[in-house]
Amino acid sequence: GAGVSQSPRYKVAKRGQDVALRCDPISGHVSLFWYQQALGQGPEFLTYFQNEAQLDKSGLPSDRFFAERPEGSVSTLKIQRTQQEDSAVYLCASSFWDRGNEQFFGPGTRLTVL
Amino acid sequence: DAKTTQPNSMESNEEEPVHLPCNHSTISGTDYIHWYRQLPSQGPEYVIHGLTSNVNNRMASLAIAEDRKSSTLILHRATLRDAAVYYCILRDGTTGNQFYFGTGTSLTVIP
């Protein structure tokens, strides 16, 4: 079956633009996670959904970051008024249940803010 | 969040065993030990996890110290495809859903 997919794979934005990053989790997976990975660093947790409910958004760096998963499947991470420090790879992961031991990661979206 | 400490980098010869260490001295009784690896330009992938007992799967073995303050990921025969960054992660088994990654160990496999 298909794994986690993310689109676009690469995004270049001018500073101040809004961007939307999409994640398609594995079908049937209840939990969905977003991570941010800066160059040379490990992924950092941003937010977590269980179905359509956003249960934890403690990792979102500012109110310019917003995530949604309205129907409990596809999720979108939106970044408003992008800044250069937002440049990173944004990873999405899904798991079957909320305390499932294995998270399946997508390939990520590399965002470059000029 | 409980922290882990790993060497920044390690090297191994191809087809030899590799032992990747991880220290987690502040681990709590409900923390699971997870290992993920990330190949270049890919998302992390699951390797193995455990709580108290040693674990084996088709990819690797996980050896957990008796006091659980350290663990070792063992790749039995390193191949070139094993070159990746390996992350040791603690996850709270009662409340934790998300993983907190460190900087990991970059493994180089020498042909």
mmCIF file of C-alpha atoms in Angstrom:
data_model
loop_
_atom_site.group_PDB
_atom_site.id
_atom_site.type_symbol
_atom_site.label_atom_id
_atom_site.label_comp_id
_atom_site.label_asym_id
_atom_site.label_seq_id
_atom_site.Cartn_x
_atom_site.Cartn_y
_atom_site.Cartn_z
ATOM 1 C CA GLY A 1 0.000 0.000 0.000
ATOM 2 C CA ALA A 2 0.967 3.612 -0.360
ATOM 3 C CA GLY A 3 2.979 5.283 2.344
ATOM 4 C CA VAL A 4 2.690 8.811 3.654
ATOM 5 C CA SER A 5 2.867 11.345 0.865
ATOM 6 C CA GLN A 6 3.589 15.037 1.061
ATOM 7 C CA SER A 7 3.232 17.828 -1.451
ATOM 8 C CA PRO A 8 4.851 19.816 -2.748
ATOM 9 C CA ARG A 9 8.256 18.207 -2.257
ATOM 10 C CA TYR A 10 9.960 21.560 -2.688
ATOM 11 C CA LYS A 11 8.604 25.035 -2.111
ATOM 12 C CA VAL A 12 10.332 28.357 -2.577
ATOM 13 C CA ALA A 13 8.598 31.373 -1.099
ATOM 14 C CA LYS A 14 9.439 35.018 -0.851
ATOM 15 C CA ARG A 15 9.542 36.421 2.639
ATOM 16 C CA GLY A 16 6.078 37.477 3.671
ATOM 17 C CA GLN A 17 4.214 34.991 1.490
ATOM 18 C CA ASP A 18 1.794 32.416 2.868
ATOM 19 C CA VAL A 19 2.419 28.740 2.148
ATOM 20 C CA ALA A 20 0.365 25.566 2.548
ATOM 21 C CA LEU A 21 1.942 22.147 2.881
ATOM 22 C CA ARG A 22 -0.127 19.016 2.399
ATOM 23 C CA CYS A 23 0.153 15.603 4.023
ATOM 24 C CA ASP A 24 -1.693 12.460 2.949
ATOM 25 C CA PRO A 25 -1.332 9.876 5.729
ATOM 26 C CA ILE A 26 -1.626 6.143 5.362
ATOM 27 C CA SER A 27 -5.270 5.210 4.989
ATOM 28 C CA GLY A 28 -6.840 4.282 8.313
ATOM 29 C CA HIS A 29 -4.165 5.877 10.451
ATOM 30 C CA VAL A 30 -5.742 7.743 13.325
ATOM 31 C CA SER A 31 -2.782 9.836 14.410
ATOM 32 C CA LEU A 32 -0.921 12.439 12.396
ATOM 33 C CA PHE A 33 2.153 14.404 13.378
ATOM 34 C CA TRP A 34 4.035 17.358 11.929
ATOM 35 C CA TYR A 35 7.750 17.941 12.530
ATOM 36 C CA GLN A 36 10.173 20.644 11.449
ATOM 37 C CA GLN A 37 13.745 19.700 10.594
ATOM 38 C CA ALA A 38 16.369 22.406 10.218
ATOM 39 C CA LEU A 39 19.524 21.644 8.290
ATOM 40 C CA GLY A 40 21.828 19.339 10.250
ATOM 41 C CA GLN A 41 19.364 18.919 13.103
ATOM 42 C CA GLY A 42 16.963 16.222 14.165
ATOM 43 C CA PRO A 43 13.239 16.668 13.567
ATOM 44 C CA GLU A 44 11.389 18.819 16.084
ATOM 45 C CA PHE A 45 7.781 18.149 17.025
ATOM 46 C CA LEU A 46 5.244 20.745 15.926
ATOM 47 C CA THR A 47 1.746 19.361 16.401
ATOM 48 C CA TYR A 48 -0.348 16.206 16.683
ATOM 49 C CA PHE A 49 -3.834 15.166 15.574
ATOM 50 C CA GLN A 50 -5.999 12.285 16.608
ATOM 51 C CA ASN A 51 -8.544 12.035 13.826
ATOM 52 C CA GLU A 52 -9.694 15.631 13.279
ATOM 53 C CA ALA A 53 -8.854 16.793 16.783
ATOM 54 C CA GLN A 54 -5.642 18.700 17.311
ATOM 55 C CA LEU A 55 -4.578 17.372 20.701
ATOM 56 C CA ASP A 56 -1.188 19.002 20.998
ATOM 57 C CA LYS A 57 0.157 22.084 19.273
ATOM 58 C CA SER A 58 2.802 22.947 21.805
ATOM 59 C CA GLY A 59 5.610 22.763 19.261
ATOM 60 C CA LEU A 60 4.268 25.351 16.841
ATOM 61 C CA PRO A 61 6.890 28.131 16.950
ATOM 62 C CA SER A 62 4.525 31.065 16.524
ATOM 63 C CA ASP A 63 0.945 32.011 15.730
ATOM 64 C CA ARG A 64 1.979 32.230 12.075
ATOM 65 C CA PHE A 65 1.875 28.425 12.022
ATOM 66 C CA PHE A 66 -1.493 26.747 11.726
ATOM 67 C CA ALA A 67 -2.404 23.114 11.070
ATOM 68 C CA GLU A 68 -5.704 21.458 10.315
ATOM 69 C CA ARG A 69 -7.113 18.038 9.561
ATOM 70 C CA PRO A 70 -10.810 18.738 9.027
ATOM 71 C CA GLU A 71 -11.978 15.267 7.994
ATOM 72 C CA GLY A 72 -9.495 13.227 9.942
ATOM 73 C CA SER A 73 -7.396 12.228 6.975
ATOM 74 C CA VAL A 74 -5.484 14.785 4.889
ATOM 75 C CA SER A 75 -3.734 17.494 6.864
ATOM 76 C CA THR A 76 -2.458 20.910 5.885
ATOM 77 C CA LEU A 77 0.243 22.913 7.607
ATOM 78 C CA LYS A 78 -0.064 26.589 6.826
ATOM 79 C CA ILE A 79 2.603 29.177 7.478
ATOM 80 C CA GLN A 80 1.581 32.806 7.189
ATOM 81 C CA ARG A 81 3.943 35.680 6.408
ATOM 82 C CA THR A 82 6.915 33.364 6.001
ATOM 83 C CA GLN A 83 10.273 34.396 7.439
ATOM 84 C CA GLN A 84 13.751 33.176 6.521
ATOM 85 C CA GLU A 85 13.977 31.228 9.764
ATOM 86 C CA ASP A 86 11.042 29.121 8.580
ATOM 87 C CA SER A 87 13.302 27.523 5.964
ATOM 88 C CA ALA A 88 13.430 23.832 6.840
ATOM 89 C CA VAL A 89 12.128 20.419 5.867
ATOM 90 C CA TYR A 90 8.610 19.826 7.145
ATOM 91 C CA LEU A 91 7.918 16.176 7.882
ATOM 92 C CA CYS A 92 4.565 14.526 8.334
ATOM 93 C CA ALA A 93 4.113 11.176 10.048
ATOM 94 C CA SER A 94 1.122 8.973 10.768
ATOM 95 C CA SER A 95 0.472 6.038 13.030
ATOM 96 C CA PHE A 96 -2.377 3.618 13.438
ATOM 97 C CA TRP A 97 -3.302 4.675 16.927
ATOM 98 C CA ASP A 98 -2.412 7.395 19.359
ATOM 99 C CA ARG A 99 0.201 5.461 21.260
ATOM 100 C CA GLY A 100 1.273 3.289 18.405
ATOM 101 C CA ASN A 101 4.900 2.477 18.549
ATOM 102 C CA GLU A 102 5.724 3.038 14.935
ATOM 103 C CA GLN A 103 5.313 6.310 13.111
ATOM 104 C CA PHE A 104 5.492 6.264 9.340
ATOM 105 C CA PHE A 105 7.111 9.343 7.896
ATOM 106 C CA GLY A 106 6.640 11.003 4.561
ATOM 107 C CA PRO A 107 9.554 12.296 2.471
ATOM 108 C CA GLY A 108 9.066 15.852 3.683
ATOM 109 C CA THR A 109 8.583 19.220 2.043
ATOM 110 C CA ARG A 110 11.693 21.372 1.770
ATOM 111 C CA LEU A 111 10.689 25.000 2.260
ATOM 112 C CA THR A 112 13.113 27.744 1.279
ATOM 113 C CA VAL A 113 12.197 31.314 2.160
ATOM 114 C CA LEU A 114 14.131 33.951 0.252
ATOM 115 C CA ASP B 1 11.117 15.392 28.105
ATOM 116 C CA ALA B 2 13.696 12.766 28.872
ATOM 117 C CA LYS B 3 16.900 13.378 26.931
ATOM 118 C CA THR B 4 19.248 11.060 25.089
ATOM 119 C CA THR B 5 22.944 11.431 24.344
ATOM 120 C CA GLN B 6 24.559 9.893 21.290
ATOM 121 C CA PRO B 7 27.960 10.261 19.600
ATOM 122 C CA ASN B 8 27.800 12.641 16.679
ATOM 123 C CA SER B 9 29.336 10.208 14.227
ATOM 124 C CA MET B 10 30.654 6.668 13.856
ATOM 125 C CA GLU B 11 32.308 4.630 11.140
ATOM 126 C CA SER B 12 32.061 0.965 10.340
ATOM 127 C CA ASN B 13 33.497 -1.335 7.731
ATOM 128 C CA GLU B 14 31.061 -3.020 5.430
ATOM 129 C CA GLU B 15 29.825 -6.440 6.581
ATOM 130 C CA GLU B 16 31.053 -5.890 10.127
ATOM 131 C CA PRO B 17 28.781 -5.443 13.163
ATOM 132 C CA VAL B 18 28.027 -1.936 14.383
ATOM 133 C CA HIS B 19 27.183 -0.982 17.947
ATOM 134 C CA LEU B 20 25.503 2.413 18.263
ATOM 135 C CA PRO B 21 25.340 3.609 21.891
ATOM 136 C CA CYS B 22 22.771 5.828 23.544
ATOM 137 C CA ASN B 23 22.754 7.225 27.067
ATOM 138 C CA HIS B 24 19.473 8.118 28.736
ATOM 139 C CA SER B 25 20.273 8.512 32.404
ATOM 140 C CA THR B 26 17.029 10.373 33.207
ATOM 141 C CA ILE B 27 14.772 7.693 31.763
ATOM 142 C CA SER B 28 11.580 7.030 33.705
ATOM 143 C CA GLY B 29 9.889 3.716 34.279
ATOM 144 C CA THR B 30 7.249 4.331 31.615
ATOM 145 C CA ASP B 31 9.597 5.512 28.864
ATOM 146 C CA TYR B 32 9.982 3.341 25.800
ATOM 147 C CA ILE B 33 13.284 3.400 23.907
ATOM 148 C CA HIS B 34 12.858 3.873 20.181
ATOM 149 C CA TRP B 35 15.381 3.908 17.360
ATOM 150 C CA TYR B 36 14.719 5.510 14.012
ATOM 151 C CA ARG B 37 17.087 6.149 11.164
ATOM 152 C CA GLN B 38 17.063 8.725 8.427
ATOM 153 C CA LEU B 39 18.659 8.141 5.070
ATOM 154 C CA PRO B 40 19.710 11.169 3.030
ATOM 155 C CA SER B 41 16.766 13.133 1.648
ATOM 156 C CA GLN B 42 14.215 10.815 3.236
ATOM 157 C CA GLY B 43 11.964 10.880 6.246
ATOM 158 C CA PRO B 44 12.946 8.883 9.330
ATOM 159 C CA GLU B 45 12.079 5.192 9.368
ATOM 160 C CA TYR B 46 11.418 2.896 12.279
ATOM 161 C CA VAL B 47 14.176 0.519 13.291
ATOM 162 C CA ILE B 48 13.267 -1.013 16.633
ATOM 163 C CA HIS B 49 11.901 -0.231 20.079
ATOM 164 C CA GLY B 50 11.867 -1.748 23.544
ATOM 165 C CA LEU B 51 11.011 -1.172 27.182
ATOM 166 C CA THR B 52 13.119 -3.419 29.419
ATOM 167 C CA SER B 53 14.093 -6.592 27.595
ATOM 168 C CA ASN B 54 16.447 -6.930 24.674
ATOM 169 C CA VAL B 55 14.678 -6.991 21.318
ATOM 170 C CA ASN B 56 15.484 -8.449 17.927
ATOM 171 C CA ASN B 57 13.901 -7.897 14.550
ATOM 172 C CA ARG B 58 14.910 -8.337 10.944
ATOM 173 C CA MET B 59 16.719 -5.010 10.876
ATOM 174 C CA ALA B 60 18.612 -4.907 14.144
ATOM 175 C CA SER B 61 18.895 -5.814 17.804
ATOM 176 C CA LEU B 62 18.370 -3.557 20.786
ATOM 177 C CA ALA B 63 20.329 -4.219 23.947
ATOM 178 C CA ILE B 64 19.003 -2.397 27.021
ATOM 179 C CA ALA B 65 21.105 -2.051 30.145
ATOM 180 C CA GLU B 66 19.705 -3.545 33.307
ATOM 181 C CA ASP B 67 19.266 -0.104 34.900
ATOM 182 C CA ARG B 68 17.830 1.179 31.588
ATOM 183 C CA LYS B 69 20.102 4.194 31.641
ATOM 184 C CA SER B 70 21.711 3.220 28.370
ATOM 185 C CA SER B 71 21.008 1.124 25.309
ATOM 186 C CA THR B 72 22.820 -0.063 22.209
ATOM 187 C CA LEU B 73 21.506 -0.545 18.717
ATOM 188 C CA ILE B 74 23.268 -3.424 17.000
ATOM 189 C CA LEU B 75 23.431 -3.812 13.253
ATOM 190 C CA HIS B 76 24.768 -7.304 12.734
ATOM 191 C CA ARG B 77 26.341 -6.792 9.303
ATOM 192 C CA ALA B 78 26.595 -3.236 8.102
ATOM 193 C CA THR B 79 25.874 -2.615 4.446
ATOM 194 C CA LEU B 80 26.304 0.547 2.435
ATOM 195 C CA ARG B 81 22.546 1.039 2.617
ATOM 196 C CA ASP B 82 22.816 1.344 6.397
ATOM 197 C CA ALA B 83 24.631 4.667 6.096
ATOM 198 C CA ALA B 84 22.223 7.057 7.786
ATOM 199 C CA VAL B 85 21.619 9.196 10.854
ATOM 200 C CA TYR B 86 20.404 7.024 13.724
ATOM 201 C CA TYR B 87 18.184 8.585 16.376
ATOM 202 C CA CYS B 88 17.645 7.205 19.859
ATOM 203 C CA ILE B 89 14.356 8.522 21.252
ATOM 204 C CA LEU B 90 12.484 8.146 24.522
ATOM 205 C CA ARG B 91 8.709 8.112 24.433
ATOM 206 C CA ASP B 92 6.526 8.302 27.525
ATOM 207 C CA GLY B 93 4.357 5.212 27.348
ATOM 208 C CA THR B 94 1.526 6.742 29.375
ATOM 209 C CA THR B 95 1.129 10.160 27.835
ATOM 210 C CA GLY B 96 3.568 10.549 24.975
ATOM 211 C CA ASN B 97 2.469 10.509 21.390
ATOM 212 C CA GLN B 98 5.138 12.584 19.812
ATOM 213 C CA PHE B 99 8.827 11.835 19.537
ATOM 214 C CA TYR B 100 11.552 14.228 20.647
ATOM 215 C CA PHE B 101 14.554 13.655 18.436
ATOM 216 C CA GLY B 102 18.107 14.649 19.322
ATOM 217 C CA THR B 103 20.827 15.199 16.753
ATOM 218 C CA GLY B 104 21.511 11.487 16.307
ATOM 219 C CA THR B 105 24.588 9.547 15.216
ATOM 220 C CA SER B 106 25.712 9.799 11.617
ATOM 221 C CA LEU B 107 26.904 6.351 10.564
ATOM 222 C CA THR B 108 29.390 6.037 7.724
ATOM 223 C CA VAL B 109 29.889 2.582 6.213
ATOM 224 C CA ILE B 110 33.234 2.060 4.545
ATOM 225 C CA PRO B 111 33.326 -0.359 1.604
#
